[in-house]
Amino acid sequence: MSKNGFIYVTGHRGRLGSVLMELGCSALEIDVTDPIVTSRTIKQLKGGDLIVHLASKSDVDWCEKEENKDQLSAVNLMGAYNVLNAAQDANIPVVLLSSNHVFSGRRWWGKYKESSKQSSINAYGFSKHTMEALAVSFPNSKIVRSSYLATYDRVARTYFAKEDNPKFPTFFKRNFTYINHFAEMLLAYCHRYDEMPKMLHLASSDSMSWYE
């Protein structure tokens, strides 16, 4: 629950959404690609409530496939628009989850800042880049960018199991955040929504090895 109301989550069955449910958030049961249902549902929320919009297609490989491009656009772009538009009509604030995939990762002179120019190099990153551009026009919205949200099981399954594969790197560095810690940071952000900037990165401060 926020200071004056409830925190509702789209995409509540996803990895991050599931953690937020365990922390006391409420599920917003809607198909975000349906503008009528989305509007009708959000209009039932009350003053002081807040929406965390997580519903999106986030499998990077899936997003790259040509046959999935229409669905990617329908969920990640039009879905975000439907939520933002309905929430604006209902005077409900929205926090949208974006990703460091809006950047290429090739910046050699330092870490990315909120003001850094987007340079996405894959379809998922571009969809989040476009979503951010869309959200800027809605005064009731703010954006949080995350890095890779890691769990021990997910990291072990993806990387440790392949350490005997000679084609797979034995040391892989990138920025990531333990998902439970990120969920706690995101809730703290929501509780102080009015104090928060339009755009904020929530991530660990350093790149580190998966083994670390």
mmCIF file with all atom_site columns, C-alpha atoms in Angstrom:
data_model
loop_
_atom_site.group_PDB
_atom_site.id
_atom_site.type_symbol
_atom_site.label_atom_id
_atom_site.label_alt_id
_atom_site.label_comp_id
_atom_site.label_asym_id
_atom_site.label_entity_id
_atom_site.label_seq_id
_atom_site.pdbx_PDB_ins_code
_atom_site.Cartn_x
_atom_site.Cartn_y
_atom_site.Cartn_z
_atom_site.occupancy
_atom_site.B_iso_or_equiv
_atom_site.pdbx_formal_charge
_atom_site.auth_seq_id
_atom_site.auth_comp_id
_atom_site.auth_asym_id
_atom_site.auth_atom_id
_atom_site.pdbx_PDB_model_num
ATOM 1   C CA . MET A 1 1   ? 0.000   0.000   0.000   1.00 0.00 ? 1   MET A CA 1
ATOM 2   C CA . SER A 1 2   ? 1.273   3.479   -0.828  1.00 0.00 ? 2   SER A CA 1
ATOM 3   C CA . LYS A 1 3   ? 0.951   6.421   1.552   1.00 0.00 ? 3   LYS A CA 1
ATOM 4   C CA . ASN A 1 4   ? -2.641  7.089   0.578   1.00 0.00 ? 4   ASN A CA 1
ATOM 5   C CA . GLY A 1 5   ? -3.719  4.072   -1.415  1.00 0.00 ? 5   GLY A CA 1
ATOM 6   C CA . PHE A 1 6   ? -2.737  0.812   -3.066  1.00 0.00 ? 6   PHE A CA 1
ATOM 7   C CA . ILE A 1 7   ? 0.045   0.006   -5.506  1.00 0.00 ? 7   ILE A CA 1
ATOM 8   C CA . TYR A 1 8   ? -1.384  -1.938  -8.438  1.00 0.00 ? 8   TYR A CA 1
ATOM 9   C CA . VAL A 1 9   ? 0.812   -3.967  -10.774 1.00 0.00 ? 9   VAL A CA 1
ATOM 10  C CA . THR A 1 10  ? 0.264   -4.938  -14.400 1.00 0.00 ? 10  THR A CA 1
ATOM 11  C CA . GLY A 1 11  ? 2.196   -8.022  -15.412 1.00 0.00 ? 11  GLY A CA 1
ATOM 12  C CA . HIS A 1 12  ? 1.943   -9.279  -11.847 1.00 0.00 ? 12  HIS A CA 1
ATOM 13  C CA . ARG A 1 13  ? 2.612   -12.891 -12.860 1.00 0.00 ? 13  ARG A CA 1
ATOM 14  C CA . GLY A 1 14  ? 6.066   -12.073 -14.186 1.00 0.00 ? 14  GLY A CA 1
ATOM 15  C CA . ARG A 1 15  ? 9.293   -12.463 -12.220 1.00 0.00 ? 15  ARG A CA 1
ATOM 16  C CA . LEU A 1 16  ? 9.331   -8.942  -10.778 1.00 0.00 ? 16  LEU A CA 1
ATOM 17  C CA . GLY A 1 17  ? 5.553   -8.735  -10.505 1.00 0.00 ? 17  GLY A CA 1
ATOM 18  C CA . SER A 1 18  ? 5.470   -11.923 -8.453  1.00 0.00 ? 18  SER A CA 1
ATOM 19  C CA . VAL A 1 19  ? 7.979   -10.487 -5.979  1.00 0.00 ? 19  VAL A CA 1
ATOM 20  C CA . LEU A 1 20  ? 5.947   -7.282  -5.692  1.00 0.00 ? 20  LEU A CA 1
ATOM 21  C CA . MET A 1 21  ? 2.855   -9.376  -4.942  1.00 0.00 ? 21  MET A CA 1
ATOM 22  C CA . GLU A 1 22  ? 4.742   -11.026 -2.078  1.00 0.00 ? 22  GLU A CA 1
ATOM 23  C CA . LEU A 1 23  ? 5.589   -7.547  -0.773  1.00 0.00 ? 23  LEU A CA 1
ATOM 24  C CA . GLY A 1 24  ? 1.931   -6.530  -0.574  1.00 0.00 ? 24  GLY A CA 1
ATOM 25  C CA . CYS A 1 25  ? 1.096   -4.965  -3.935  1.00 0.00 ? 25  CYS A CA 1
ATOM 26  C CA . SER A 1 26  ? -2.212  -5.636  -5.678  1.00 0.00 ? 26  SER A CA 1
ATOM 27  C CA . ALA A 1 27  ? -2.750  -7.236  -9.073  1.00 0.00 ? 27  ALA A CA 1
ATOM 28  C CA . LEU A 1 28  ? -4.245  -5.162  -11.877 1.00 0.00 ? 28  LEU A CA 1
ATOM 29  C CA . GLU A 1 29  ? -5.989  -7.860  -13.893 1.00 0.00 ? 29  GLU A CA 1
ATOM 30  C CA . ILE A 1 30  ? -6.188  -6.429  -17.418 1.00 0.00 ? 30  ILE A CA 1
ATOM 31  C CA . ASP A 1 31  ? -5.223  -7.217  -20.974 1.00 0.00 ? 31  ASP A CA 1
ATOM 32  C CA . VAL A 1 32  ? -3.289  -4.018  -21.658 1.00 0.00 ? 32  VAL A CA 1
ATOM 33  C CA . THR A 1 33  ? -3.743  -4.459  -25.412 1.00 0.00 ? 33  THR A CA 1
ATOM 34  C CA . ASP A 1 34  ? -7.502  -3.925  -24.966 1.00 0.00 ? 34  ASP A CA 1
ATOM 35  C CA . PRO A 1 35  ? -8.070  -0.167  -24.492 1.00 0.00 ? 35  PRO A CA 1
ATOM 36  C CA . ILE A 1 36  ? -11.721 -0.515  -23.448 1.00 0.00 ? 36  ILE A CA 1
ATOM 37  C CA . VAL A 1 37  ? -11.072 -3.077  -20.710 1.00 0.00 ? 37  VAL A CA 1
ATOM 38  C CA . THR A 1 38  ? -7.981  -1.183  -19.591 1.00 0.00 ? 38  THR A CA 1
ATOM 39  C CA . SER A 1 39  ? -9.900  2.083   -19.291 1.00 0.00 ? 39  SER A CA 1
ATOM 40  C CA . ARG A 1 40  ? -12.852 0.492   -17.502 1.00 0.00 ? 40  ARG A CA 1
ATOM 41  C CA . THR A 1 41  ? -10.606 -1.250  -14.963 1.00 0.00 ? 41  THR A CA 1
ATOM 42  C CA . ILE A 1 42  ? -8.378  1.730   -14.191 1.00 0.00 ? 42  ILE A CA 1
ATOM 43  C CA . LYS A 1 43  ? -11.370 4.020   -13.728 1.00 0.00 ? 43  LYS A CA 1
ATOM 44  C CA . GLN A 1 44  ? -12.312 1.883   -10.728 1.00 0.00 ? 44  GLN A CA 1
ATOM 45  C CA . LEU A 1 45  ? -9.117  2.825   -8.890  1.00 0.00 ? 45  LEU A CA 1
ATOM 46  C CA . LYS A 1 46  ? -9.192  5.513   -6.224  1.00 0.00 ? 46  LYS A CA 1
ATOM 47  C CA . GLY A 1 47  ? -7.272  8.667   -5.479  1.00 0.00 ? 47  GLY A CA 1
ATOM 48  C CA . GLY A 1 48  ? -3.952  7.850   -3.875  1.00 0.00 ? 48  GLY A CA 1
ATOM 49  C CA . ASP A 1 49  ? -3.590  4.596   -5.795  1.00 0.00 ? 49  ASP A CA 1
ATOM 50  C CA . LEU A 1 50  ? -0.621  4.089   -8.102  1.00 0.00 ? 50  LEU A CA 1
ATOM 51  C CA . ILE A 1 51  ? 0.080   1.762   -11.032 1.00 0.00 ? 51  ILE A CA 1
ATOM 52  C CA . VAL A 1 52  ? 3.400   0.025   -11.657 1.00 0.00 ? 52  VAL A CA 1
ATOM 53  C CA . HIS A 1 53  ? 3.283   -0.959  -15.310 1.00 0.00 ? 53  HIS A CA 1
ATOM 54  C CA . LEU A 1 54  ? 5.346   -4.115  -15.861 1.00 0.00 ? 54  LEU A CA 1
ATOM 55  C CA . ALA A 1 55  ? 3.325   -5.917  -18.533 1.00 0.00 ? 55  ALA A CA 1
ATOM 56  C CA . SER A 1 56  ? 5.616   -6.303  -21.526 1.00 0.00 ? 56  SER A CA 1
ATOM 57  C CA . LYS A 1 57  ? 7.421   -8.764  -23.747 1.00 0.00 ? 57  LYS A CA 1
ATOM 58  C CA . SER A 1 58  ? 10.949  -8.937  -22.375 1.00 0.00 ? 58  SER A CA 1
ATOM 59  C CA . ASP A 1 59  ? 12.545  -12.063 -23.854 1.00 0.00 ? 59  ASP A CA 1
ATOM 60  C CA . VAL A 1 60  ? 15.204  -10.449 -26.034 1.00 0.00 ? 60  VAL A CA 1
ATOM 61  C CA . ASP A 1 61  ? 15.499  -13.415 -28.422 1.00 0.00 ? 61  ASP A CA 1
ATOM 62  C CA . TRP A 1 62  ? 11.710  -13.667 -28.785 1.00 0.00 ? 62  TRP A CA 1
ATOM 63  C CA . CYS A 1 63  ? 11.489  -9.956  -29.547 1.00 0.00 ? 63  CYS A CA 1
ATOM 64  C CA . GLU A 1 64  ? 14.005  -10.295 -32.389 1.00 0.00 ? 64  GLU A CA 1
ATOM 65  C CA . LYS A 1 65  ? 11.862  -12.743 -34.375 1.00 0.00 ? 65  LYS A CA 1
ATOM 66  C CA . GLU A 1 66  ? 10.046  -11.161 -37.289 1.00 0.00 ? 66  GLU A CA 1
ATOM 67  C CA . GLU A 1 67  ? 6.838   -13.104 -36.630 1.00 0.00 ? 67  GLU A CA 1
ATOM 68  C CA . ASN A 1 68  ? 6.613   -11.563 -33.150 1.00 0.00 ? 68  ASN A CA 1
ATOM 69  C CA . LYS A 1 69  ? 7.059   -7.904  -34.113 1.00 0.00 ? 69  LYS A CA 1
ATOM 70  C CA . ASP A 1 70  ? 3.325   -7.101  -34.232 1.00 0.00 ? 70  ASP A CA 1
ATOM 71  C CA . GLN A 1 71  ? 2.716   -8.605  -30.805 1.00 0.00 ? 71  GLN A CA 1
ATOM 72  C CA . LEU A 1 72  ? 5.789   -6.845  -29.434 1.00 0.00 ? 72  LEU A CA 1
ATOM 73  C CA . SER A 1 73  ? 4.422   -3.518  -30.615 1.00 0.00 ? 73  SER A CA 1
ATOM 74  C CA . ALA A 1 74  ? 0.912   -4.307  -29.358 1.00 0.00 ? 74  ALA A CA 1
ATOM 75  C CA . VAL A 1 75  ? 2.098   -5.098  -25.824 1.00 0.00 ? 75  VAL A CA 1
ATOM 76  C CA . ASN A 1 76  ? 5.165   -2.936  -25.243 1.00 0.00 ? 76  ASN A CA 1
ATOM 77  C CA . LEU A 1 77  ? 3.968   0.181   -27.062 1.00 0.00 ? 77  LEU A CA 1
ATOM 78  C CA . MET A 1 78  ? 0.195   0.217   -27.434 1.00 0.00 ? 78  MET A CA 1
ATOM 79  C CA . GLY A 1 79  ? -0.208  -1.546  -24.102 1.00 0.00 ? 79  GLY A CA 1
ATOM 80  C CA . ALA A 1 80  ? 1.777   1.183   -22.404 1.00 0.00 ? 80  ALA A CA 1
ATOM 81  C CA . TYR A 1 81  ? -0.233  3.851   -24.222 1.00 0.00 ? 81  TYR A CA 1
ATOM 82  C CA . ASN A 1 82  ? -3.536  2.271   -23.156 1.00 0.00 ? 82  ASN A CA 1
ATOM 83  C CA . VAL A 1 83  ? -2.448  2.213   -19.504 1.00 0.00 ? 83  VAL A CA 1
ATOM 84  C CA . LEU A 1 84  ? -1.083  5.761   -19.606 1.00 0.00 ? 84  LEU A CA 1
ATOM 85  C CA . ASN A 1 85  ? -4.131  7.183   -21.350 1.00 0.00 ? 85  ASN A CA 1
ATOM 86  C CA . ALA A 1 86  ? -6.617  5.491   -19.021 1.00 0.00 ? 86  ALA A CA 1
ATOM 87  C CA . ALA A 1 87  ? -4.596  6.453   -15.944 1.00 0.00 ? 87  ALA A CA 1
ATOM 88  C CA . GLN A 1 88  ? -4.403  10.075  -17.039 1.00 0.00 ? 88  GLN A CA 1
ATOM 89  C CA . ASP A 1 89  ? -8.185  10.202  -17.410 1.00 0.00 ? 89  ASP A CA 1
ATOM 90  C CA . ALA A 1 90  ? -8.536  8.697   -13.928 1.00 0.00 ? 90  ALA A CA 1
ATOM 91  C CA . ASN A 1 91  ? -5.824  10.946  -12.421 1.00 0.00 ? 91  ASN A CA 1
ATOM 92  C CA . ILE A 1 92  ? -3.775  7.916   -11.366 1.00 0.00 ? 92  ILE A CA 1
ATOM 93  C CA . PRO A 1 93  ? 0.056   8.105   -11.436 1.00 0.00 ? 93  PRO A CA 1
ATOM 94  C CA . VAL A 1 94  ? 1.994   5.440   -13.341 1.00 0.00 ? 94  VAL A CA 1
ATOM 95  C CA . VAL A 1 95  ? 5.524   4.118   -12.910 1.00 0.00 ? 95  VAL A CA 1
ATOM 96  C CA . LEU A 1 96  ? 6.738   2.406   -16.071 1.00 0.00 ? 96  LEU A CA 1
ATOM 97  C CA . LEU A 1 97  ? 9.584   -0.095  -16.043 1.00 0.00 ? 97  LEU A CA 1
ATOM 98  C CA . SER A 1 98  ? 12.160  0.436   -18.750 1.00 0.00 ? 98  SER A CA 1
ATOM 99  C CA . SER A 1 99  ? 15.506  -1.237  -19.313 1.00 0.00 ? 99  SER A CA 1
ATOM 100 C CA . ASN A 1 100 ? 19.181  -0.571  -19.836 1.00 0.00 ? 100 ASN A CA 1
ATOM 101 C CA . HIS A 1 101 ? 18.613  -2.209  -23.221 1.00 0.00 ? 101 HIS A CA 1
ATOM 102 C CA . VAL A 1 102 ? 17.778  1.291   -24.442 1.00 0.00 ? 102 VAL A CA 1
ATOM 103 C CA . PHE A 1 103 ? 21.592  1.619   -24.544 1.00 0.00 ? 103 PHE A CA 1
ATOM 104 C CA . SER A 1 104 ? 24.036  -0.355  -26.656 1.00 0.00 ? 104 SER A CA 1
ATOM 105 C CA . GLY A 1 105 ? 26.440  -1.098  -23.795 1.00 0.00 ? 105 GLY A CA 1
ATOM 106 C CA . ARG A 1 106 ? 29.331  0.119   -25.925 1.00 0.00 ? 106 ARG A CA 1
ATOM 107 C CA . ARG A 1 107 ? 29.984  3.343   -24.078 1.00 0.00 ? 107 ARG A CA 1
ATOM 108 C CA . TRP A 1 108 ? 33.661  3.092   -23.237 1.00 0.00 ? 108 TRP A CA 1
ATOM 109 C CA . TRP A 1 109 ? 34.124  6.442   -21.456 1.00 0.00 ? 109 TRP A CA 1
ATOM 110 C CA . GLY A 1 110 ? 31.900  5.875   -18.460 1.00 0.00 ? 110 GLY A CA 1
ATOM 111 C CA . LYS A 1 111 ? 28.570  4.803   -17.031 1.00 0.00 ? 111 LYS A CA 1
ATOM 112 C CA . TYR A 1 112 ? 25.252  5.755   -18.551 1.00 0.00 ? 112 TYR A CA 1
ATOM 113 C CA . LYS A 1 113 ? 23.223  8.532   -16.969 1.00 0.00 ? 113 LYS A CA 1
ATOM 114 C CA . GLU A 1 114 ? 19.508  9.219   -17.112 1.00 0.00 ? 114 GLU A CA 1
ATOM 115 C CA . SER A 1 115 ? 20.253  11.957  -19.625 1.00 0.00 ? 115 SER A CA 1
ATOM 116 C CA . SER A 1 116 ? 22.428  9.769   -21.875 1.00 0.00 ? 116 SER A CA 1
ATOM 117 C CA . LYS A 1 117 ? 21.260  9.395   -25.448 1.00 0.00 ? 117 LYS A CA 1
ATOM 118 C CA . GLN A 1 118 ? 19.499  6.096   -26.134 1.00 0.00 ? 118 GLN A CA 1
ATOM 119 C CA . SER A 1 119 ? 21.297  3.785   -28.525 1.00 0.00 ? 119 SER A CA 1
ATOM 120 C CA . SER A 1 120 ? 19.309  0.537   -28.526 1.00 0.00 ? 120 SER A CA 1
ATOM 121 C CA . ILE A 1 121 ? 20.614  -2.216  -30.810 1.00 0.00 ? 121 ILE A CA 1
ATOM 122 C CA . ASN A 1 122 ? 17.842  -4.807  -30.479 1.00 0.00 ? 122 ASN A CA 1
ATOM 123 C CA . ALA A 1 123 ? 14.070  -4.896  -30.900 1.00 0.00 ? 123 ALA A CA 1
ATOM 124 C CA . TYR A 1 124 ? 13.380  -5.146  -27.167 1.00 0.00 ? 124 TYR A CA 1
ATOM 125 C CA . GLY A 1 125 ? 15.547  -2.132  -26.415 1.00 0.00 ? 125 GLY A CA 1
ATOM 126 C CA . PHE A 1 126 ? 13.967  -0.147  -29.199 1.00 0.00 ? 126 PHE A CA 1
ATOM 127 C CA . SER A 1 127 ? 10.480  -0.952  -27.889 1.00 0.00 ? 127 SER A CA 1
ATOM 128 C CA . LYS A 1 128 ? 11.474  0.390   -24.464 1.00 0.00 ? 128 LYS A CA 1
ATOM 129 C CA . HIS A 1 129 ? 13.107  3.426   -26.055 1.00 0.00 ? 129 HIS A CA 1
ATOM 130 C CA . THR A 1 130 ? 9.862   4.179   -27.903 1.00 0.00 ? 130 THR A CA 1
ATOM 131 C CA . MET A 1 131 ? 7.806   3.577   -24.749 1.00 0.00 ? 131 MET A CA 1
ATOM 132 C CA . GLU A 1 132 ? 9.928   6.131   -22.901 1.00 0.00 ? 132 GLU A CA 1
ATOM 133 C CA . ALA A 1 133 ? 9.369   8.688   -25.656 1.00 0.00 ? 133 ALA A CA 1
ATOM 134 C CA . LEU A 1 134 ? 5.640   8.032   -25.421 1.00 0.00 ? 134 LEU A CA 1
ATOM 135 C CA . ALA A 1 135 ? 5.566   8.353   -21.629 1.00 0.00 ? 135 ALA A CA 1
ATOM 136 C CA . VAL A 1 136 ? 7.242   11.752  -21.696 1.00 0.00 ? 136 VAL A CA 1
ATOM 137 C CA . SER A 1 137 ? 4.024   13.287  -23.049 1.00 0.00 ? 137 SER A CA 1
ATOM 138 C CA . PHE A 1 138 ? 2.001   12.031  -20.069 1.00 0.00 ? 138 PHE A CA 1
ATOM 139 C CA . PRO A 1 139 ? 2.453   14.206  -16.961 1.00 0.00 ? 139 PRO A CA 1
ATOM 140 C CA . ASN A 1 140 ? 1.092   11.438  -14.736 1.00 0.00 ? 140 ASN A CA 1
ATOM 141 C CA . SER A 1 141 ? 3.972   9.071   -15.568 1.00 0.00 ? 141 SER A CA 1
ATOM 142 C CA . LYS A 1 142 ? 7.522   8.437   -14.412 1.00 0.00 ? 142 LYS A CA 1
ATOM 143 C CA . ILE A 1 143 ? 10.072  5.948   -15.690 1.00 0.00 ? 143 ILE A CA 1
ATOM 144 C CA . VAL A 1 144 ? 12.398  3.592   -13.853 1.00 0.00 ? 144 VAL A CA 1
ATOM 145 C CA . ARG A 1 145 ? 15.160  1.866   -15.797 1.00 0.00 ? 145 ARG A CA 1
ATOM 146 C CA . SER A 1 146 ? 16.462  -1.442  -14.522 1.00 0.00 ? 146 SER A CA 1
ATOM 147 C CA . SER A 1 147 ? 19.490  -3.531  -15.307 1.00 0.00 ? 147 SER A CA 1
ATOM 148 C CA . TYR A 1 148 ? 19.301  -7.320  -15.513 1.00 0.00 ? 148 TYR A CA 1
ATOM 149 C CA . LEU A 1 149 ? 17.200  -8.578  -12.595 1.00 0.00 ? 149 LEU A CA 1
ATOM 150 C CA . ALA A 1 150 ? 19.007  -11.647 -11.362 1.00 0.00 ? 150 ALA A CA 1
ATOM 151 C CA . THR A 1 151 ? 18.055  -14.584 -9.198  1.00 0.00 ? 151 THR A CA 1
ATOM 152 C CA . TYR A 1 152 ? 20.563  -17.209 -8.181  1.00 0.00 ? 152 TYR A CA 1
ATOM 153 C CA . ASP A 1 153 ? 18.649  -19.960 -9.987  1.00 0.00 ? 153 ASP A CA 1
ATOM 154 C CA . ARG A 1 154 ? 18.391  -17.955 -13.197 1.00 0.00 ? 154 ARG A CA 1
ATOM 155 C CA . VAL A 1 155 ? 22.073  -17.037 -13.236 1.00 0.00 ? 155 VAL A CA 1
ATOM 156 C CA . ALA A 1 156 ? 23.158  -20.584 -12.421 1.00 0.00 ? 156 ALA A CA 1
ATOM 157 C CA . ARG A 1 157 ? 20.922  -22.120 -15.074 1.00 0.00 ? 157 ARG A CA 1
ATOM 158 C CA . THR A 1 158 ? 22.008  -19.668 -17.755 1.00 0.00 ? 158 THR A CA 1
ATOM 159 C CA . TYR A 1 159 ? 25.724  -19.444 -17.089 1.00 0.00 ? 159 TYR A CA 1
ATOM 160 C CA . PHE A 1 160 ? 27.112  -22.013 -14.703 1.00 0.00 ? 160 PHE A CA 1
ATOM 161 C CA . ALA A 1 161 ? 25.611  -24.929 -16.619 1.00 0.00 ? 161 ALA A CA 1
ATOM 162 C CA . LYS A 1 162 ? 27.517  -23.833 -19.724 1.00 0.00 ? 162 LYS A CA 1
ATOM 163 C CA . GLU A 1 163 ? 30.955  -23.374 -18.212 1.00 0.00 ? 163 GLU A CA 1
ATOM 164 C CA . ASP A 1 164 ? 32.203  -26.529 -19.940 1.00 0.00 ? 164 ASP A CA 1
ATOM 165 C CA . ASN A 1 165 ? 31.173  -25.191 -23.330 1.00 0.00 ? 165 ASN A CA 1
ATOM 166 C CA . PRO A 1 166 ? 34.371  -23.939 -25.014 1.00 0.00 ? 166 PRO A CA 1
ATOM 167 C CA . LYS A 1 167 ? 32.365  -21.426 -27.051 1.00 0.00 ? 167 LYS A CA 1
ATOM 168 C CA . PHE A 1 168 ? 30.898  -19.809 -23.955 1.00 0.00 ? 168 PHE A CA 1
ATOM 169 C CA . PRO A 1 169 ? 32.837  -17.149 -22.020 1.00 0.00 ? 169 PRO A CA 1
ATOM 170 C CA . THR A 1 170 ? 34.124  -18.220 -18.619 1.00 0.00 ? 170 THR A CA 1
ATOM 171 C CA . PHE A 1 171 ? 34.002  -14.645 -17.338 1.00 0.00 ? 171 PHE A CA 1
ATOM 172 C CA . PHE A 1 172 ? 31.120  -12.403 -18.270 1.00 0.00 ? 172 PHE A CA 1
ATOM 173 C CA . LYS A 1 173 ? 30.715  -8.899  -16.894 1.00 0.00 ? 173 LYS A CA 1
ATOM 174 C CA . ARG A 1 174 ? 27.638  -6.719  -16.837 1.00 0.00 ? 174 ARG A CA 1
ATOM 175 C CA . ASN A 1 175 ? 25.504  -4.702  -14.475 1.00 0.00 ? 175 ASN A CA 1
ATOM 176 C CA . PHE A 1 176 ? 22.793  -6.629  -12.648 1.00 0.00 ? 176 PHE A CA 1
ATOM 177 C CA . THR A 1 177 ? 20.630  -6.320  -9.562  1.00 0.00 ? 177 THR A CA 1
ATOM 178 C CA . TYR A 1 178 ? 19.223  -9.011  -7.288  1.00 0.00 ? 178 TYR A CA 1
ATOM 179 C CA . ILE A 1 179 ? 15.497  -8.987  -8.028  1.00 0.00 ? 179 ILE A CA 1
ATOM 180 C CA . ASN A 1 180 ? 14.339  -8.857  -4.403  1.00 0.00 ? 180 ASN A CA 1
ATOM 181 C CA . HIS A 1 181 ? 16.535  -5.849  -3.721  1.00 0.00 ? 181 HIS A CA 1
ATOM 182 C CA . PHE A 1 182 ? 15.236  -4.140  -6.842  1.00 0.00 ? 182 PHE A CA 1
ATOM 183 C CA . ALA A 1 183 ? 11.617  -4.772  -5.813  1.00 0.00 ? 183 ALA A CA 1
ATOM 184 C CA . GLU A 1 184 ? 12.291  -3.172  -2.434  1.00 0.00 ? 184 GLU A CA 1
ATOM 185 C CA . MET A 1 185 ? 13.925  -0.150  -4.103  1.00 0.00 ? 185 MET A CA 1
ATOM 186 C CA . LEU A 1 186 ? 11.006  0.168   -6.504  1.00 0.00 ? 186 LEU A CA 1
ATOM 187 C CA . LEU A 1 187 ? 8.482   0.185   -3.657  1.00 0.00 ? 187 LEU A CA 1
ATOM 188 C CA . ALA A 1 188 ? 10.495  2.852   -1.847  1.00 0.00 ? 188 ALA A CA 1
ATOM 189 C CA . TYR A 1 189 ? 10.413  4.849   -5.081  1.00 0.00 ? 189 TYR A CA 1
ATOM 190 C CA . CYS A 1 190 ? 6.617   4.471   -5.330  1.00 0.00 ? 190 CYS A CA 1
ATOM 191 C CA . HIS A 1 191 ? 6.082   5.596   -1.737  1.00 0.00 ? 191 HIS A CA 1
ATOM 192 C CA . ARG A 1 192 ? 8.027   8.777   -2.569  1.00 0.00 ? 192 ARG A CA 1
ATOM 193 C CA . TYR A 1 193 ? 6.646   9.161   -6.079  1.00 0.00 ? 193 TYR A CA 1
ATOM 194 C CA . ASP A 1 194 ? 6.068   12.916  -5.824  1.00 0.00 ? 194 ASP A CA 1
ATOM 195 C CA . GLU A 1 195 ? 9.723   13.485  -4.889  1.00 0.00 ? 195 GLU A CA 1
ATOM 196 C CA . MET A 1 196 ? 11.117  11.361  -7.697  1.00 0.00 ? 196 MET A CA 1
ATOM 197 C CA . PRO A 1 197 ? 12.490  12.647  -11.029 1.00 0.00 ? 197 PRO A CA 1
ATOM 198 C CA . LYS A 1 198 ? 10.814  11.858  -14.333 1.00 0.00 ? 198 LYS A CA 1
ATOM 199 C CA . MET A 1 199 ? 13.526  9.305   -15.131 1.00 0.00 ? 199 MET A CA 1
ATOM 200 C CA . LEU A 1 200 ? 15.616  7.253   -12.713 1.00 0.00 ? 200 LEU A CA 1
ATOM 201 C CA . HIS A 1 201 ? 18.023  4.346   -13.011 1.00 0.00 ? 201 HIS A CA 1
ATOM 202 C CA . LEU A 1 202 ? 17.682  1.745   -10.256 1.00 0.00 ? 202 LEU A CA 1
ATOM 203 C CA . ALA A 1 203 ? 20.635  -0.590  -10.513 1.00 0.00 ? 203 ALA A CA 1
ATOM 204 C CA . SER A 1 204 ? 23.738  -1.763  -8.762  1.00 0.00 ? 204 SER A CA 1
ATOM 205 C CA . SER A 1 205 ? 26.581  0.718   -8.917  1.00 0.00 ? 205 SER A CA 1
ATOM 206 C CA . ASP A 1 206 ? 29.213  -1.553  -10.462 1.00 0.00 ? 206 ASP A CA 1
ATOM 207 C CA . SER A 1 207 ? 29.561  -4.208  -13.112 1.00 0.00 ? 207 SER A CA 1
ATOM 208 C CA . MET A 1 208 ? 30.630  -7.535  -11.675 1.00 0.00 ? 208 MET A CA 1
ATOM 209 C CA . SER A 1 209 ? 31.188  -11.139 -12.632 1.00 0.00 ? 209 SER A CA 1
ATOM 210 C CA . TRP A 1 210 ? 28.284  -13.579 -12.533 1.00 0.00 ? 210 TRP A CA 1
ATOM 211 C CA . TYR A 1 211 ? 30.503  -15.699 -10.276 1.00 0.00 ? 211 TYR A CA 1
ATOM 212 C CA . GLU A 1 212 ? 30.754  -12.819 -7.816  1.00 0.00 ? 212 GLU A CA 1
#
